[in-house]
Short mmCIF file of C-alpha atoms in Angstrom, two decimals:
data_model
loop_
_atom_site.label_atom_id
_atom_site.label_comp_id
_atom_site.label_asym_id
_atom_site.label_seq_id
_atom_site.Cartn_x
_atom_site.Cartn_y
_atom_site.Cartn_z
CA UNK A 1 -29.54 9.56 13.48
CA UNK A 2 -26.97 11.92 11.75
CA UNK A 3 -27.17 11.46 8.18
CA UNK A 4 -25.39 14.40 6.68
CA UNK A 5 -25.44 14.44 2.64
CA UNK A 6 -22.30 14.04 0.75
CA UNK A 7 -22.13 17.61 -0.32
CA UNK A 8 -22.23 18.77 3.34
CA UNK A 9 -19.57 16.26 4.61
CA UNK A 10 -17.41 17.37 1.59
CA UNK A 11 -18.01 21.27 2.49
CA UNK A 12 -17.15 20.91 6.01
CA UNK A 13 -13.88 18.90 5.21
CA UNK A 14 -15.07 15.56 6.66
CA UNK A 15 -14.61 13.79 3.27
CA UNK A 16 -11.26 15.19 3.10
CA UNK A 17 -10.43 13.53 6.52
CA UNK A 18 -11.82 10.22 5.31
CA UNK A 19 -9.61 10.42 2.13
CA UNK A 20 -6.61 11.04 4.15
CA UNK A 21 -7.16 7.52 5.85
CA UNK A 22 -4.93 5.08 4.15
CA UNK A 23 -5.93 1.46 5.69
CA UNK A 24 -3.56 -1.50 4.90
CA UNK A 25 -6.18 -4.09 4.50
CA UNK A 26 -9.16 -4.50 2.58
CA UNK A 27 -10.94 -5.00 5.70
CA UNK A 28 -10.02 -1.61 6.86
CA UNK A 29 -10.87 -0.04 3.74
CA UNK A 30 -14.33 -1.53 3.96
CA UNK A 31 -14.70 -0.12 7.38
CA UNK A 32 -13.93 3.21 6.31
CA UNK A 33 -16.67 2.84 3.64
CA UNK A 34 -19.20 1.83 6.08
CA UNK A 35 -18.45 4.36 8.55
CA UNK A 36 -21.45 6.17 10.38
CA UNK A 37 -22.03 8.41 13.39
CA UNK A 38 -22.31 6.79 16.80
CA UNK A 39 -25.76 7.41 18.33
CA UNK A 40 -25.87 8.36 22.02
CA UNK A 41 -26.96 4.87 23.06
CA UNK A 42 -23.80 3.66 21.54
CA UNK A 43 -21.52 5.75 23.77
CA UNK A 44 -19.81 2.79 25.46
CA UNK A 45 -18.55 1.35 22.06
CA UNK A 46 -17.45 4.78 21.12
CA UNK A 47 -15.26 5.16 24.26
CA UNK A 48 -13.90 1.99 23.45
CA UNK A 49 -12.63 2.94 20.02
CA UNK A 50 -11.41 6.43 21.24
CA UNK A 51 -9.61 4.70 24.17
CA UNK A 52 -7.75 2.44 21.62
CA UNK A 53 -6.88 5.41 19.62
CA UNK A 54 -5.19 7.07 22.61
CA UNK A 55 -3.23 3.91 23.36
CA UNK A 56 -1.85 3.72 19.73
CA UNK A 57 -1.33 7.41 19.62
CA UNK A 58 0.88 7.32 22.87
CA UNK A 59 3.22 4.63 21.15
CA UNK A 60 3.20 6.68 17.67
CA UNK A 61 4.18 9.84 19.86
CA UNK A 62 7.06 8.03 21.46
CA UNK A 63 8.26 6.81 17.83
CA UNK A 64 8.13 10.38 16.65
CA UNK A 65 9.81 12.00 19.57
CA UNK A 66 12.58 9.21 19.39
CA UNK A 67 13.20 9.90 15.86
CA UNK A 68 14.30 6.41 15.05
CA UNK A 69 17.23 6.75 17.44
CA UNK A 70 16.08 4.49 20.11
CA UNK A 71 19.17 2.24 19.72
CA UNK A 72 21.22 5.44 20.66
CA UNK A 73 20.01 5.97 24.00
CA UNK A 74 22.53 5.54 26.62
CA UNK A 75 22.30 2.37 28.59
CA UNK A 76 24.44 3.22 31.66
CA UNK A 77 23.21 4.78 34.93
CA UNK A 78 22.52 8.61 34.88
CA UNK A 79 22.90 8.77 38.72
CA UNK A 80 24.33 6.83 41.82
CA UNK A 81 21.34 7.57 43.97
CA UNK A 82 19.40 4.21 44.48
CA UNK A 83 16.06 5.75 44.08
CA UNK A 84 17.02 7.53 40.76
CA UNK A 85 18.70 4.50 39.57
CA UNK A 86 15.31 2.54 39.96
CA UNK A 87 13.35 5.03 38.25
CA UNK A 88 15.96 5.12 35.34
CA UNK A 89 15.77 1.39 35.03
CA UNK A 90 12.05 1.78 35.00
CA UNK A 91 12.10 4.31 32.24
CA UNK A 92 14.70 2.53 30.34
CA UNK A 93 12.42 -0.81 30.43
CA UNK A 94 9.27 1.27 29.36
CA UNK A 95 11.36 2.66 26.37
CA UNK A 96 12.66 -0.88 25.31
CA UNK A 97 8.95 -2.17 25.73
CA UNK A 98 7.70 0.43 23.50
CA UNK A 99 10.33 0.12 21.09
CA UNK A 100 9.50 -3.62 20.67
CA UNK A 101 5.90 -2.54 20.36
CA UNK A 102 6.47 -0.23 17.57
CA UNK A 103 8.48 -2.67 15.56
CA UNK A 104 5.87 -5.68 15.88
CA UNK A 105 2.98 -3.17 15.06
CA UNK A 106 4.95 -2.07 11.80
CA UNK A 107 5.38 -5.86 11.18
CA UNK A 108 1.77 -6.48 11.82
CA UNK A 109 0.60 -3.56 9.39
CA UNK A 110 2.82 -5.08 6.74
CA UNK A 111 1.10 -8.32 7.05
CA UNK A 112 -2.20 -6.55 6.76
CA UNK A 113 -1.14 -5.20 3.36
CA UNK A 114 -0.73 -8.60 1.93
CA UNK A 115 -4.26 -9.88 3.30
CA UNK A 116 -6.83 -10.44 0.49
CA UNK A 117 -10.69 -9.99 1.32
CA UNK A 118 -12.04 -13.59 1.70
CA UNK A 119 -15.30 -12.73 3.61
CA UNK A 120 -17.56 -13.79 0.62
CA UNK A 121 -15.77 -16.97 0.46
CA UNK A 122 -15.78 -17.44 4.29
CA UNK A 123 -19.64 -16.93 4.07
CA UNK A 124 -19.95 -19.37 1.25
CA UNK A 125 -18.46 -22.06 3.13
CA UNK A 126 -21.43 -21.95 5.72
CA UNK A 127 -23.75 -23.25 3.24
CA UNK A 128 -21.90 -24.83 0.00
CA UNK A 129 -18.55 -26.67 -1.10
CA UNK A 130 -15.89 -24.52 -1.91
CA UNK A 131 -13.88 -25.11 -5.18
CA UNK A 132 -10.02 -25.26 -5.12
CA UNK A 133 -9.54 -21.79 -5.69
CA UNK A 134 -11.78 -20.82 -2.98
CA UNK A 135 -9.91 -23.36 -0.70
CA UNK A 136 -6.79 -21.60 -1.53
CA UNK A 137 -8.17 -18.37 -0.72
CA UNK A 138 -9.18 -19.68 2.80
CA UNK A 139 -5.69 -21.22 3.22
CA UNK A 140 -3.70 -18.16 2.36
CA UNK A 141 -5.94 -16.14 4.83
CA UNK A 142 -5.32 -18.46 7.49
CA UNK A 143 -1.56 -18.31 6.79
CA UNK A 144 -1.78 -14.54 7.42
CA UNK A 145 -3.69 -15.20 10.51
CA UNK A 146 -0.84 -17.49 11.74
CA UNK A 147 1.65 -14.64 11.13
CA UNK A 148 -0.54 -12.05 12.59
CA UNK A 149 -1.22 -13.82 15.94
CA UNK A 150 2.49 -13.73 17.56
CA UNK A 151 3.06 -10.12 16.45
CA UNK A 152 -0.42 -9.25 17.92
CA UNK A 153 0.60 -11.11 21.12
CA UNK A 154 3.79 -9.01 21.16
CA UNK A 155 1.87 -5.59 20.77
CA UNK A 156 -1.13 -6.15 23.20
CA UNK A 157 0.38 -6.41 26.53
CA UNK A 158 1.83 -2.75 25.70
CA UNK A 159 -1.03 -1.36 23.91
CA UNK A 160 -3.80 -3.44 25.79
CA UNK A 161 -6.30 -2.61 23.23
CA UNK A 162 -9.85 -2.90 24.60
CA UNK A 163 -12.39 -5.24 22.90
CA UNK A 164 -9.62 -6.48 20.26
CA UNK A 165 -8.47 -10.02 20.09
CA UNK A 166 -7.10 -12.43 17.36
CA UNK A 167 -8.24 -16.04 17.55
CA UNK A 168 -5.90 -18.95 16.92
CA UNK A 169 -7.10 -20.31 13.56
CA UNK A 170 -4.07 -22.86 13.17
CA UNK A 171 -6.64 -26.04 13.47
CA UNK A 172 -8.37 -24.68 10.56
CA UNK A 173 -5.21 -24.45 8.71
CA UNK A 174 -3.94 -27.83 9.66
CA UNK A 175 -7.06 -29.06 7.67
CA UNK A 176 -5.82 -27.53 4.40
CA UNK A 177 -2.22 -28.15 5.31
CA UNK A 178 -2.09 -31.58 6.93
CA UNK A 179 1.72 -32.03 6.33
CA UNK A 180 2.54 -28.57 7.89
CA UNK A 181 4.50 -27.15 5.06
CA UNK A 182 2.90 -23.73 5.54
CA UNK A 183 3.12 -22.86 1.73
CA UNK A 184 0.64 -20.49 0.07
CA UNK A 185 -0.55 -23.00 -2.43
CA UNK A 186 -3.35 -25.63 -2.27
CA UNK A 187 -3.80 -28.92 -4.46
CA UNK A 188 -5.71 -31.94 -3.56
CA UNK A 189 -3.00 -34.28 -3.77
CA UNK A 190 -2.84 -38.12 -3.93
CA UNK A 191 -2.29 -38.29 -0.35
CA UNK A 192 -5.87 -36.93 0.68
CA UNK A 193 -7.51 -40.22 -0.53
CA UNK A 194 -6.35 -43.71 -1.40
CA UNK A 195 -9.19 -44.05 -3.89
CA UNK A 196 -8.00 -40.71 -5.36
CA UNK A 197 -4.40 -42.01 -5.76
CA UNK A 198 -5.71 -45.24 -7.31
CA UNK A 199 -7.74 -43.22 -9.97
CA UNK A 200 -5.16 -40.85 -10.67
CA UNK A 201 -2.62 -43.87 -11.42
CA UNK A 202 -5.26 -45.75 -13.42
CA UNK A 203 -5.65 -42.28 -15.48
CA UNK A 204 -1.86 -42.00 -15.76
CA UNK A 205 -1.51 -45.42 -17.18
CA UNK A 206 -4.49 -45.22 -19.62
CA UNK A 207 -3.07 -41.88 -21.00
CA UNK A 208 0.54 -43.61 -21.47
CA UNK A 209 -1.41 -46.26 -23.54
CA UNK A 210 -3.15 -43.92 -25.40
CA UNK A 211 -0.18 -42.27 -26.54
CA UNK A 212 1.32 -45.47 -28.06
CA UNK A 213 -1.87 -46.71 -29.95
CA UNK A 214 -2.91 -45.85 -33.38
CA UNK A 215 -6.33 -44.50 -34.23
CA UNK A 216 -8.96 -47.38 -34.35
CA UNK A 217 -11.54 -49.10 -32.28
CA UNK A 218 -9.26 -50.01 -29.36
CA UNK A 219 -8.02 -46.40 -29.01
CA UNK A 220 -11.75 -45.06 -28.66
CA UNK A 221 -12.59 -47.85 -26.16
CA UNK A 222 -9.65 -46.62 -24.03
CA UNK A 223 -10.68 -43.10 -24.60
CA UNK A 224 -14.02 -43.63 -23.25
CA UNK A 225 -12.47 -45.65 -20.37
CA UNK A 226 -10.03 -42.69 -19.61
CA UNK A 227 -13.15 -40.28 -19.44
CA UNK A 228 -14.94 -42.29 -17.12
CA UNK A 229 -11.78 -42.57 -14.78
CA UNK A 230 -11.55 -38.82 -14.78
CA UNK A 231 -15.02 -38.40 -13.96
CA UNK A 232 -14.53 -40.77 -10.98
CA UNK A 233 -11.66 -38.60 -10.24
CA UNK A 234 -13.42 -35.49 -10.34
CA UNK A 235 -16.25 -36.91 -8.02
CA UNK A 236 -13.65 -38.08 -5.57
CA UNK A 237 -11.89 -34.77 -5.63
CA UNK A 238 -15.55 -33.13 -4.99
CA UNK A 239 -16.20 -35.37 -2.17
CA UNK A 240 -12.81 -34.22 -0.54
CA UNK A 241 -13.81 -30.75 -0.93
CA UNK A 242 -17.14 -31.36 0.33
CA UNK A 243 -15.66 -32.96 3.50
CA UNK A 244 -13.20 -30.06 3.81
CA UNK A 245 -15.80 -27.36 3.38
CA UNK A 246 -17.68 -29.13 6.14
CA UNK A 247 -14.53 -29.39 8.34
CA UNK A 248 -13.91 -25.88 8.03
CA UNK A 249 -17.25 -24.81 8.83
CA UNK A 250 -16.82 -24.67 12.61
CA UNK A 251 -13.98 -22.23 12.23
CA UNK A 252 -15.69 -19.71 9.94
CA UNK A 253 -16.98 -17.61 13.02
CA UNK A 254 -13.17 -17.39 13.96
CA UNK A 255 -11.98 -16.25 10.57
CA UNK A 256 -14.83 -13.71 10.46
CA UNK A 257 -13.93 -12.50 13.58
CA UNK A 258 -10.36 -12.12 12.85
CA UNK A 259 -11.37 -10.02 9.80
CA UNK A 260 -13.33 -7.66 11.98
CA UNK A 261 -10.26 -7.26 14.35
CA UNK A 262 -8.18 -6.64 11.45
CA UNK A 263 -10.51 -3.76 10.47
CA UNK A 264 -10.45 -2.49 13.95
CA UNK A 265 -6.63 -2.42 14.46
CA UNK A 266 -6.09 -1.16 11.09
CA UNK A 267 -8.45 1.85 11.33
CA UNK A 268 -7.52 2.59 14.93
CA UNK A 269 -4.09 3.04 13.88
CA UNK A 270 -4.92 5.32 10.93
CA UNK A 271 -6.98 7.39 13.09
CA UNK A 272 -4.09 7.49 15.54
CA UNK A 273 -1.80 8.63 12.65
CA UNK A 274 -4.29 11.62 11.77
CA UNK A 275 -4.51 12.49 15.35
CA UNK A 276 -0.76 12.77 15.39
CA UNK A 277 -0.60 14.62 12.20
CA UNK A 278 -3.19 17.31 12.90
CA UNK A 279 -3.02 17.46 16.69
CA UNK A 280 -6.02 15.43 18.00
CA UNK A 281 -6.85 15.20 21.44
CA UNK A 282 -9.10 12.58 23.50
CA UNK A 283 -12.61 14.28 23.94
CA UNK A 284 -14.52 14.55 27.10
CA UNK A 285 -18.17 13.85 27.00
CA UNK A 286 -20.68 16.36 28.61
CA UNK A 287 -24.53 16.49 28.92
CA UNK A 288 -24.98 19.57 26.62
CA UNK A 289 -21.95 21.78 26.84
CA UNK A 290 -19.61 21.74 23.85
CA UNK A 291 -16.08 23.48 24.69
CA UNK A 292 -13.40 23.38 22.08
CA UNK A 293 -9.89 24.92 22.22
CA UNK A 294 -7.50 25.46 19.17
CA UNK A 295 -9.73 23.58 16.89
CA UNK A 296 -8.23 23.07 13.37
CA UNK A 297 -9.84 22.12 9.85
CA UNK A 298 -7.30 19.96 8.01
CA UNK A 299 -8.76 20.81 4.60
CA UNK A 300 -8.56 24.41 4.90
CA UNK A 301 -5.32 24.27 7.24
CA UNK A 302 -3.50 22.28 4.39
CA UNK A 303 -4.60 24.80 1.50
CA UNK A 304 -3.77 27.86 3.58
CA UNK A 305 -0.46 26.27 4.30
CA UNK A 306 -0.01 25.70 0.74
CA UNK A 307 -0.05 29.35 0.26
CA UNK A 308 2.59 30.06 2.85
CA UNK A 309 0.08 31.01 5.50
CA UNK A 310 -1.16 29.49 8.86
CA UNK A 311 -4.37 28.44 9.72
CA UNK A 312 -5.99 30.32 12.74
CA UNK A 313 -7.08 27.85 15.41
CA UNK A 314 -10.76 28.30 16.44
CA UNK A 315 -12.10 28.31 20.21
CA UNK A 316 -15.29 28.31 21.35
CA UNK A 317 -17.90 27.23 23.91
CA UNK A 318 -21.37 26.25 22.83
CA UNK A 319 -24.20 25.57 25.17
CA UNK A 320 -27.86 24.66 24.57
CA UNK A 321 -29.55 27.40 22.67
CA UNK A 322 -28.35 29.86 19.80
CA UNK A 323 -24.94 31.08 19.60
CA UNK A 324 -24.57 34.03 16.99
CA UNK A 325 -20.94 34.68 15.27
CA UNK A 326 -20.66 38.10 13.62
CA UNK A 327 -18.06 39.54 11.73
CA UNK A 328 -17.23 41.13 8.36
CA UNK A 329 -17.76 39.12 5.14
CA UNK A 330 -13.73 38.57 4.77
CA UNK A 331 -13.62 37.69 8.33
CA UNK A 332 -13.76 33.90 8.49
CA UNK A 333 -17.17 33.24 9.77
CA UNK A 334 -17.88 30.19 7.47
CA UNK A 335 -14.51 28.97 8.12
CA UNK A 336 -15.22 29.01 11.93
CA UNK A 337 -18.53 27.16 11.30
CA UNK A 338 -17.19 24.64 9.17
CA UNK A 339 -14.38 23.79 11.90
CA UNK A 340 -16.77 23.43 14.38
CA UNK A 341 -19.03 21.21 12.55
CA UNK A 342 -16.18 19.18 11.36
CA UNK A 343 -14.83 18.51 14.80
CA UNK A 344 -18.36 17.66 16.15
CA UNK A 345 -18.81 15.09 13.44
CA UNK A 346 -15.23 13.74 14.10
CA UNK A 347 -16.18 12.97 17.54
CA UNK A 348 -19.41 11.33 16.75
CA UNK A 349 -17.69 9.01 13.98
CA UNK A 350 -14.94 7.99 16.44
CA UNK A 351 -12.25 10.10 15.56
CA UNK A 352 -10.08 12.56 17.90
CA UNK A 353 -11.24 16.07 17.22
CA UNK A 354 -8.30 18.22 15.90
CA UNK A 355 -8.18 20.51 18.94
CA UNK A 356 -5.77 21.01 21.80
CA UNK A 357 -8.65 20.44 24.05
CA UNK A 358 -12.32 19.17 23.56
CA UNK A 359 -15.25 18.32 25.62
CA UNK A 360 -18.63 17.85 23.83
CA UNK A 361 -22.03 16.15 24.09
CA UNK A 362 -23.32 13.36 21.90
CA UNK A 363 -26.10 14.62 19.43
CA UNK A 364 -28.83 12.60 18.05
CA UNK A 365 -28.98 14.59 14.92
CA UNK A 366 -27.09 17.22 13.00
CA UNK A 367 -28.35 19.70 10.57
CA UNK A 368 -26.45 22.23 8.56
CA UNK A 369 -28.08 24.79 6.49
CA UNK A 370 -26.13 26.92 3.98
CA UNK A 371 -27.26 28.62 0.91
CA UNK A 372 -24.36 27.21 -1.20
CA UNK A 373 -25.67 23.72 -0.17
CA UNK A 374 -29.57 23.97 -0.79
CA UNK A 375 -31.08 22.23 -3.48
CA UNK A 376 -32.97 24.84 -5.85
CA UNK A 377 -33.86 22.19 -8.56
CA UNK A 378 -37.40 22.82 -7.94
CA UNK A 379 -37.21 26.32 -9.26
CA UNK A 380 -37.05 28.01 -6.04
CA UNK A 381 -34.74 30.91 -5.12
CA UNK A 382 -31.52 30.22 -2.91
CA UNK A 383 -33.67 31.92 -0.27
CA UNK A 384 -36.65 29.58 -0.76
CA UNK A 385 -34.35 26.50 -0.93
CA UNK A 386 -33.28 27.49 2.66
CA UNK A 387 -36.70 27.98 3.92
CA UNK A 388 -37.65 24.45 2.89
CA UNK A 389 -34.53 22.90 4.45
CA UNK A 390 -35.16 25.08 7.58
CA UNK A 391 -38.94 23.81 7.69
CA UNK A 392 -37.76 20.34 7.52
CA UNK A 393 -35.30 20.61 10.11
CA UNK A 394 -37.94 22.18 12.57
CA UNK A 395 -40.22 19.36 12.08
CA UNK A 396 -37.52 16.85 13.11
CA UNK A 397 -36.53 18.74 16.31
CA UNK A 398 -38.61 16.57 18.61
CA UNK A 399 -36.33 13.68 17.92
CA UNK A 400 -33.81 14.11 20.58
CA UNK A 401 -30.91 16.36 21.11
CA UNK A 402 -29.54 18.20 18.06
CA UNK A 403 -26.61 20.24 16.65
CA UNK A 404 -27.80 22.85 14.13
CA UNK A 405 -25.61 24.98 11.78
CA UNK A 406 -26.73 28.10 9.91
CA UNK A 407 -24.36 29.81 7.71
CA UNK A 408 -25.58 33.30 6.62
CA UNK A 409 -29.23 32.39 6.77
CA UNK A 410 -31.51 34.54 4.72
CA UNK A 411 -28.98 36.34 2.87
CA UNK A 412 -30.64 35.59 -0.47
CA UNK A 413 -33.34 38.21 0.55
CA UNK A 414 -33.42 41.94 0.99
CA UNK A 415 -31.63 43.05 4.22
CA UNK A 416 -34.50 44.38 5.83
CA UNK A 417 -36.53 41.29 5.57
CA UNK A 418 -33.53 39.12 6.13
CA UNK A 419 -32.63 40.70 9.60
CA UNK A 420 -36.21 40.11 10.85
CA UNK A 421 -36.42 36.69 9.85
CA UNK A 422 -32.89 35.74 11.30
CA UNK A 423 -33.84 37.33 14.50
CA UNK A 424 -36.90 35.31 14.63
CA UNK A 425 -35.05 32.30 13.70
CA UNK A 426 -32.48 32.79 16.42
CA UNK A 427 -35.27 33.60 19.00
CA UNK A 428 -36.84 30.15 18.16
CA UNK A 429 -33.70 28.29 18.25
CA UNK A 430 -32.71 29.48 21.31
CA UNK A 431 -35.64 27.68 23.16
CA UNK A 432 -35.14 24.44 21.38
CA UNK A 433 -33.51 21.21 22.61
CA UNK A 434 -30.42 21.96 20.42
CA UNK A 435 -26.83 23.55 20.10
CA UNK A 436 -27.39 25.88 17.41
CA UNK A 437 -24.38 27.98 16.08
CA UNK A 438 -25.16 30.64 13.25
CA UNK A 439 -23.23 33.21 11.51
CA UNK A 440 -24.73 36.34 10.35
CA UNK A 441 -23.62 39.83 9.11
CA UNK A 442 -27.26 41.37 10.21
CA UNK A 443 -27.48 43.64 13.10
CA UNK A 444 -29.56 42.98 16.43
CA UNK A 445 -29.41 39.22 15.86
CA UNK A 446 -27.13 38.27 18.91
CA UNK A 447 -29.32 39.79 21.51
CA UNK A 448 -31.95 36.94 20.67
CA UNK A 449 -29.45 34.25 21.40
CA UNK A 450 -27.72 32.79 24.33
CA UNK A 451 -24.19 33.98 23.38
CA UNK A 452 -22.43 36.12 21.09
CA UNK A 453 -18.97 35.59 19.40
CA UNK A 454 -17.28 38.01 17.04
CA UNK A 455 -14.40 37.46 14.62
CA UNK A 456 -11.37 39.27 15.84
CA UNK A 457 -10.73 40.61 12.26
CA UNK A 458 -8.94 43.78 12.14
CA UNK A 459 -10.02 44.62 15.87
CA UNK A 460 -6.55 44.70 17.16
CA UNK A 461 -4.81 46.10 14.09
CA UNK A 462 -3.37 49.43 13.45
CA UNK A 463 -5.60 50.62 10.54
CA UNK A 464 -3.75 53.66 9.47
CA UNK A 465 -0.33 51.80 9.47
CA UNK A 466 -1.55 49.14 7.27
CA UNK A 467 -3.22 51.85 4.98
CA UNK A 468 0.23 53.31 4.69
CA UNK A 469 1.69 49.81 3.55
CA UNK A 470 -0.87 49.26 1.03
CA UNK A 471 -0.37 52.88 -0.32
CA UNK A 472 3.40 52.29 -0.45
CA UNK A 473 3.06 49.00 -2.21
CA UNK A 474 0.33 49.76 -4.56
CA UNK A 475 -3.37 49.35 -4.19
CA UNK A 476 -3.41 46.02 -6.08
CA UNK A 477 -1.79 44.25 -3.20
CA UNK A 478 -4.58 45.48 -0.70
CA UNK A 479 -6.71 42.32 -0.31
CA UNK A 480 -3.70 40.22 0.04
CA UNK A 481 -2.16 42.43 2.78
CA UNK A 482 -5.58 42.66 4.47
CA UNK A 483 -5.91 38.76 4.52
CA UNK A 484 -2.54 38.43 5.83
CA UNK A 485 -3.38 40.75 8.69
CA UNK A 486 -6.84 39.46 9.54
CA UNK A 487 -7.31 37.69 12.75
CA UNK A 488 -9.81 34.88 12.02
CA UNK A 489 -10.02 34.02 15.67
CA UNK A 490 -13.14 34.36 17.54
CA UNK A 491 -13.79 36.25 20.90
CA UNK A 492 -16.81 36.05 23.20
CA UNK A 493 -18.68 39.40 23.18
CA UNK A 494 -19.73 40.35 26.52
CA UNK A 495 -22.79 42.89 27.13
CA UNK A 496 -23.98 45.15 24.65
CA UNK A 497 -21.48 45.38 21.57
CA UNK A 498 -21.34 48.14 18.87
CA UNK A 499 -21.65 46.84 15.24
CA UNK A 500 -18.07 46.00 14.04
CA UNK A 501 -16.62 48.07 11.70
CA UNK A 502 -14.27 45.85 9.90
CA UNK A 503 -16.33 46.39 6.52
CA UNK A 504 -15.84 50.00 6.72
CA UNK A 505 -12.27 49.64 7.54
CA UNK A 506 -11.78 47.42 4.46
CA UNK A 507 -13.36 49.95 2.42
CA UNK A 508 -10.95 52.66 3.63
CA UNK A 509 -8.07 50.34 3.19
CA UNK A 510 -8.91 49.49 -0.30
CA UNK A 511 -8.96 53.15 -1.16
CA UNK A 512 -12.67 53.84 -1.31
CA UNK A 513 -13.47 57.56 -2.40
CA UNK A 514 -13.19 59.83 0.67
CA UNK A 515 -16.62 61.43 0.11
CA UNK A 516 -18.41 58.18 -0.26
CA UNK A 517 -16.43 57.08 3.13
CA UNK A 518 -17.76 60.07 4.68
CA UNK A 519 -21.26 59.01 3.89
CA UNK A 520 -20.92 55.74 5.05
CA UNK A 521 -19.41 56.83 8.39
CA UNK A 522 -22.43 59.25 8.71
CA UNK A 523 -24.83 56.21 7.93
CA UNK A 524 -22.94 54.15 10.58
CA UNK A 525 -23.38 57.05 13.39
CA UNK A 526 -27.09 57.17 12.37
#
């Protein structure tokens, strides 16, 4: 089971995605709070949800492309050829159908916004008598269901949402609204019972006499009689509420069903909106190979865009075994890892991954080990915290197919020991039933894995030209200019690869003393 702590979900940007969801109904909000990753055995349900997102996304994309100008489309023929005219008519009918679906969907979401959460009241009805306020809550919900049903019946022929239906609850509504006024109010009126009508008439007559009588024994006797009549009235109202509650009981399942369907539709639309906003795509499921092209991390992308820059999409292919990502510390290895982990978790939770193309397996478990996130409350060093967490992961690896992410593992110890540890860890994980991706700046780690990716960084940049630009604008802007020219994309390294010199180039660009640079270059050669 995938159960990442909140800090890890937040760190990779998953919580940011959840916070971007804005369901219209309390049932949709409830579904977001209860969201859990699917297990591989739940793949049919996951595929159902993803297929429904695709259906809604198709309509949203048409709406986005239309730009609200559907009514301005030319209605006349565009060609005199019969076969072309037939195709034109077909396209026109499709556009008009989509336009009607869009409007009905918008109206349905507006109704969702006015729905209250009456699930506790509906569940209470199964075992107890509802009071007048609770009956009013049920009636108001049933009125909303009455509004939703024709709108859903209008969108369903177009969307063909799988596994989603709204049930007709008008018979339950008729119980609470026998006069078919369809007004959002509830009161047990005189018409519910002849005995109730007689008791209320008697009570009004007694109250009229009491207003005219002076204080005395006769008034006290009438007050006592009025109290008895009021008690009988309350008893009769309770009897009526008991009968109404019992009569509603067979319809509670339909009400609960509609609540779940509201949540399903609501969350499906929200997921489709996110896919439209960040470029989500329908994933293809595989056995053990993950391949994603053009992945985006919305949290990082929005932050980068806020600074006037563009997020560099991440593309990678991961297979069972350990894949190593190398590059300079400024090169964005952690961003790549977070983006990969986020999009894997999105798929497992029934979202479209934010990528131009995606195929992935379903994992039984998911583990993230990062120095920034390890708990060192027990007095351990950051390296000690990492090792405790790693040992826990190793003990759990027999529980199925896993995804493991390690970000700069063992960087909290000295470089020689750290390199030896990471090499051994990579070698071990490369033989496990898991897809592992780890970022490291240590040398000679990639040869122990199944694949090696490197951050493009400054690889394709004319370093001397950038050095002149920095010199002309002043050294203080060096970091900003390097960041602007840094390519944070990944490329797959084939065969033996020399150690990247991005760190050396950054030292050179930021004006390190030439004598020191010469020593560094000599050490590189040795």
